[in-house]
Coordinates of C-alpha atoms in Angstrom, one line a residue:
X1183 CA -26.5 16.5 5.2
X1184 CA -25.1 18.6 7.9
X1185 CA -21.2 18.3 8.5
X1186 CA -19.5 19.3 12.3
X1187 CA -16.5 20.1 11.5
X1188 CA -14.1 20.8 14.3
X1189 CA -10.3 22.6 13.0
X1190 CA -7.8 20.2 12.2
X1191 CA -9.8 17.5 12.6
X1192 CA -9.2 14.0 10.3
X1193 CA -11.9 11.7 11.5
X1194 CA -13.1 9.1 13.7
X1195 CA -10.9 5.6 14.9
X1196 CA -12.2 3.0 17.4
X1197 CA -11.2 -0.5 17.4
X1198 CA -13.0 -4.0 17.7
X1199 CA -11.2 -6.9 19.7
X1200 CA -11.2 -9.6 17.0
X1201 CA -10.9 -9.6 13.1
X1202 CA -14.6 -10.8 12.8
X1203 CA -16.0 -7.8 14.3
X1204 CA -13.8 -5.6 12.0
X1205 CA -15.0 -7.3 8.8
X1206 CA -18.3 -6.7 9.8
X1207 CA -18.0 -3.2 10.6
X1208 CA -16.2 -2.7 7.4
X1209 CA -18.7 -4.4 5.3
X1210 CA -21.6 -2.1 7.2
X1211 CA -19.3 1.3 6.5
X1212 CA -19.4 0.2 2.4
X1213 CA -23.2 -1.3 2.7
X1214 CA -23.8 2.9 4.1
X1215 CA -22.4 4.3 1.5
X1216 CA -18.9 5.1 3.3
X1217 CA -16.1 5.3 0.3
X1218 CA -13.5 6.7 3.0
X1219 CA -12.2 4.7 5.7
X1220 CA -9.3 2.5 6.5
X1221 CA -8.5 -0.3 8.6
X1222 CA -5.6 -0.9 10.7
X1223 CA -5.0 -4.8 11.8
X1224 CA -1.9 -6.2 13.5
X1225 CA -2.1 -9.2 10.8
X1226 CA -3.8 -9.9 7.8
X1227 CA -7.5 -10.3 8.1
X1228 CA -9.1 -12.5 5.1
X1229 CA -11.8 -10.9 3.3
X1230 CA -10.9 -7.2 4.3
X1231 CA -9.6 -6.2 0.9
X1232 CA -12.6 -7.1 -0.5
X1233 CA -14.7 -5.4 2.0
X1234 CA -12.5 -2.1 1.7
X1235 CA -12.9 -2.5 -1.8
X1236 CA -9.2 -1.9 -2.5
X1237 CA -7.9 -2.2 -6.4
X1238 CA -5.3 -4.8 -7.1
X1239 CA -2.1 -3.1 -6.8
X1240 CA 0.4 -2.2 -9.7
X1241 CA 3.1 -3.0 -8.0
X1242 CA 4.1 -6.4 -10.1
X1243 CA 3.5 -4.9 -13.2
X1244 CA 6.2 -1.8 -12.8
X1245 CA 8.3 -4.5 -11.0
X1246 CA 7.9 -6.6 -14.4
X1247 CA 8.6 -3.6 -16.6
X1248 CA 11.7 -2.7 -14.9
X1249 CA 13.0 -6.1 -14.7
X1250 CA 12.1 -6.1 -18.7
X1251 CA 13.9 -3.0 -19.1
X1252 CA 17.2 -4.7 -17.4
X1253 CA 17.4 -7.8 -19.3
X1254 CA 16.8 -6.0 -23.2
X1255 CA 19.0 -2.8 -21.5
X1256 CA 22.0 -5.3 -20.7
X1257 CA 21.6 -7.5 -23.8
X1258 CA 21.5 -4.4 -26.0
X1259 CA 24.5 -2.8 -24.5
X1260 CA 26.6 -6.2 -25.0
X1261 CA 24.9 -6.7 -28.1
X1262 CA 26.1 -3.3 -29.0
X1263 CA 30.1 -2.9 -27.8
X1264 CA 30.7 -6.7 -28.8
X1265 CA 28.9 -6.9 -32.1
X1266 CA 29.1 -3.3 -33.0
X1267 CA 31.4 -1.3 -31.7
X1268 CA 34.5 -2.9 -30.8
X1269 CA 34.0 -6.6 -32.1
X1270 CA 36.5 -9.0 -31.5
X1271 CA 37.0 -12.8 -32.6
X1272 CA 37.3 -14.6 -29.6
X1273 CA 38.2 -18.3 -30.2
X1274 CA 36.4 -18.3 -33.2
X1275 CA 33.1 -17.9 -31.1
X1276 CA 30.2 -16.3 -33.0
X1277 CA 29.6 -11.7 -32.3
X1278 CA 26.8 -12.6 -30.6
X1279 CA 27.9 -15.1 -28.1
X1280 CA 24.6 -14.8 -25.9
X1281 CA 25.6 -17.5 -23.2
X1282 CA 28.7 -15.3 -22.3
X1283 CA 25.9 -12.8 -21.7
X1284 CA 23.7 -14.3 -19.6
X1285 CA 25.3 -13.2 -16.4
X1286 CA 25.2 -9.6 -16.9
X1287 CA 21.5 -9.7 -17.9
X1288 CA 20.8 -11.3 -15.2
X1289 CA 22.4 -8.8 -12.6
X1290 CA 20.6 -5.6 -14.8
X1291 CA 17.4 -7.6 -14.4
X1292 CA 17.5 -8.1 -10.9
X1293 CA 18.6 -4.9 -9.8
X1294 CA 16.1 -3.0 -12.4
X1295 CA 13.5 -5.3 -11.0
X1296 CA 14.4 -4.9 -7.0
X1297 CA 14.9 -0.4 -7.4
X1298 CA 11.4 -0.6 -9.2
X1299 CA 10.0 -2.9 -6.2
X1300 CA 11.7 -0.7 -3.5
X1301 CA 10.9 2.6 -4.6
X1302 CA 7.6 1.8 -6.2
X1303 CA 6.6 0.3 -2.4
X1304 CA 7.6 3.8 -1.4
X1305 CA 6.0 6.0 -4.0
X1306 CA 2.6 3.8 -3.8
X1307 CA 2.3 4.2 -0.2
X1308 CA 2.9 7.8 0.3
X1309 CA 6.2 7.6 1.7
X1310 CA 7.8 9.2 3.8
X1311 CA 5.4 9.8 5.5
X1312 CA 6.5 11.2 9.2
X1313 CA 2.8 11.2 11.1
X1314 CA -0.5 10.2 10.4
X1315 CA -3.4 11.7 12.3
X1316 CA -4.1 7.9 13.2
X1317 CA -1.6 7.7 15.2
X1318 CA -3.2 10.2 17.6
X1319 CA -5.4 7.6 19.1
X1320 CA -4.2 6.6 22.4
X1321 CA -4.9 3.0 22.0
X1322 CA -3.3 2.8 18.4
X1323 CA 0.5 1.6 19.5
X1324 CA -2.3 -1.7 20.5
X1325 CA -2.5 -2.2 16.5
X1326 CA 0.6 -3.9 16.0
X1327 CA -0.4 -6.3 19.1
X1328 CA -4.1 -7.4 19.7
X1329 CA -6.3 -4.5 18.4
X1330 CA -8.6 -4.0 14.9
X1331 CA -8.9 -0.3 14.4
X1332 CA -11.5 1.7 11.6
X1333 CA -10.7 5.1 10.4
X1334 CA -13.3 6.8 8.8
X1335 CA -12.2 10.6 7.4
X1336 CA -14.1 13.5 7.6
X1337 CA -13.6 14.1 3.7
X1338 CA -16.1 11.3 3.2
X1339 CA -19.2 12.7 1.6
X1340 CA -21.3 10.4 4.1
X1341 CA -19.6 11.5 6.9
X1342 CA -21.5 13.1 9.9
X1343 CA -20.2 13.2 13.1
X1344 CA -23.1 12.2 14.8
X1345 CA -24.5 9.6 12.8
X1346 CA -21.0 8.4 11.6
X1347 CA -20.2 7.9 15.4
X1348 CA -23.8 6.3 15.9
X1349 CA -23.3 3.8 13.8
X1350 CA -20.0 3.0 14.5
X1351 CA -20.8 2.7 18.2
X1352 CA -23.9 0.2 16.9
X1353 CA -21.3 -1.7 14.9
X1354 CA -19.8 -2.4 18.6
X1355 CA -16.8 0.3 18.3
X1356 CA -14.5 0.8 21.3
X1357 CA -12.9 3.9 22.2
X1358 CA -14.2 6.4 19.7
X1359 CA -12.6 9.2 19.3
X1360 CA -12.0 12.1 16.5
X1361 CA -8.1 12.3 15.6
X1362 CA -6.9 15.1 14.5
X1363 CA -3.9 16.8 12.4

């Protein structure tokens, strides 16, 4: 299939004026073949995962790990200096006095679990990220108000720029434009 493509170009946005339009232009992109294409809403849209096909993301496992690593990390360490290293008989309690514990393992949890949660957010999205040739549409400032835009890239194996604009203008697309670098 032959490819146009112009330098620096990404791909091609338009946007739809409700989230019902978007879905179905969404669903049409994947029923084509389309693996690379994103939507931009100004809210959650239900369904649109589905229809952009996107994994579930790993974010609560790492969160759950870290948080994991903070409570055995913290009970370990008080384990270690008030069993092991430097024990003391405190009021006859036992070495391992694990209620006296608690509130340290809970603060190692919590801040293991909230860095893993913050910086995983930041390393699964591609952060920082300074531009994004999206935001080269004139109209895209609109998609944190009342707009529903579709990206699709030009590294999509489908993608043809006239056919990929033909059937996004049948799919009801407003505004189509390439964006670019």
């Amino acid at each position: 299939m032959p490819r146009n493509e112009p330098t620096g170009s990404w791909g091609l946005m338009g946007w739809y004026q409700t989230p019902g339009e978007l879905l179905s232009a969404c669903e049409a992109l994947k029923r084509e073949g389309y693996t690379r294409f994103d939507a931009h809403t100004p809210f959650p849209v239900h369904g649109l995962e589905r229809a952009l096909e996107l994994p579930p993301s790993p974010l609560p496992k790492l969160v759950l790990a870290a948080g994991l690593a903070g409570l055995l990390g913290a009970m370990a360490l008080q384990l270690w200096t008030m069993g092991i290293d430097y024990p003391q008989n405190i009021s006859g309690k036992p070495l391992f006095a694990y209620q006296a514990y608690v509130p340290v393992a809970f603060e190692a949890t919590v801040l293991l679990a909230s860095f893993a949660c913050f910086f995983g957010m930041w390393w699964l999205n591609g952060l920082p990220r300074f531009v994004h040739p999206t935001a080269g549409h004139p109209s895209f400032p609109r998609a944190s108000d009342d707009r529903f835009f579709v990206a699709v890239e030009l590294a999509d194996p489908r993608y043809d720029q006239v056919a990929t604009r033909a059937l996004l203008e049948a799919l009801g697309a407003k505004e189509l434009q390439e964006v670019a670098w």
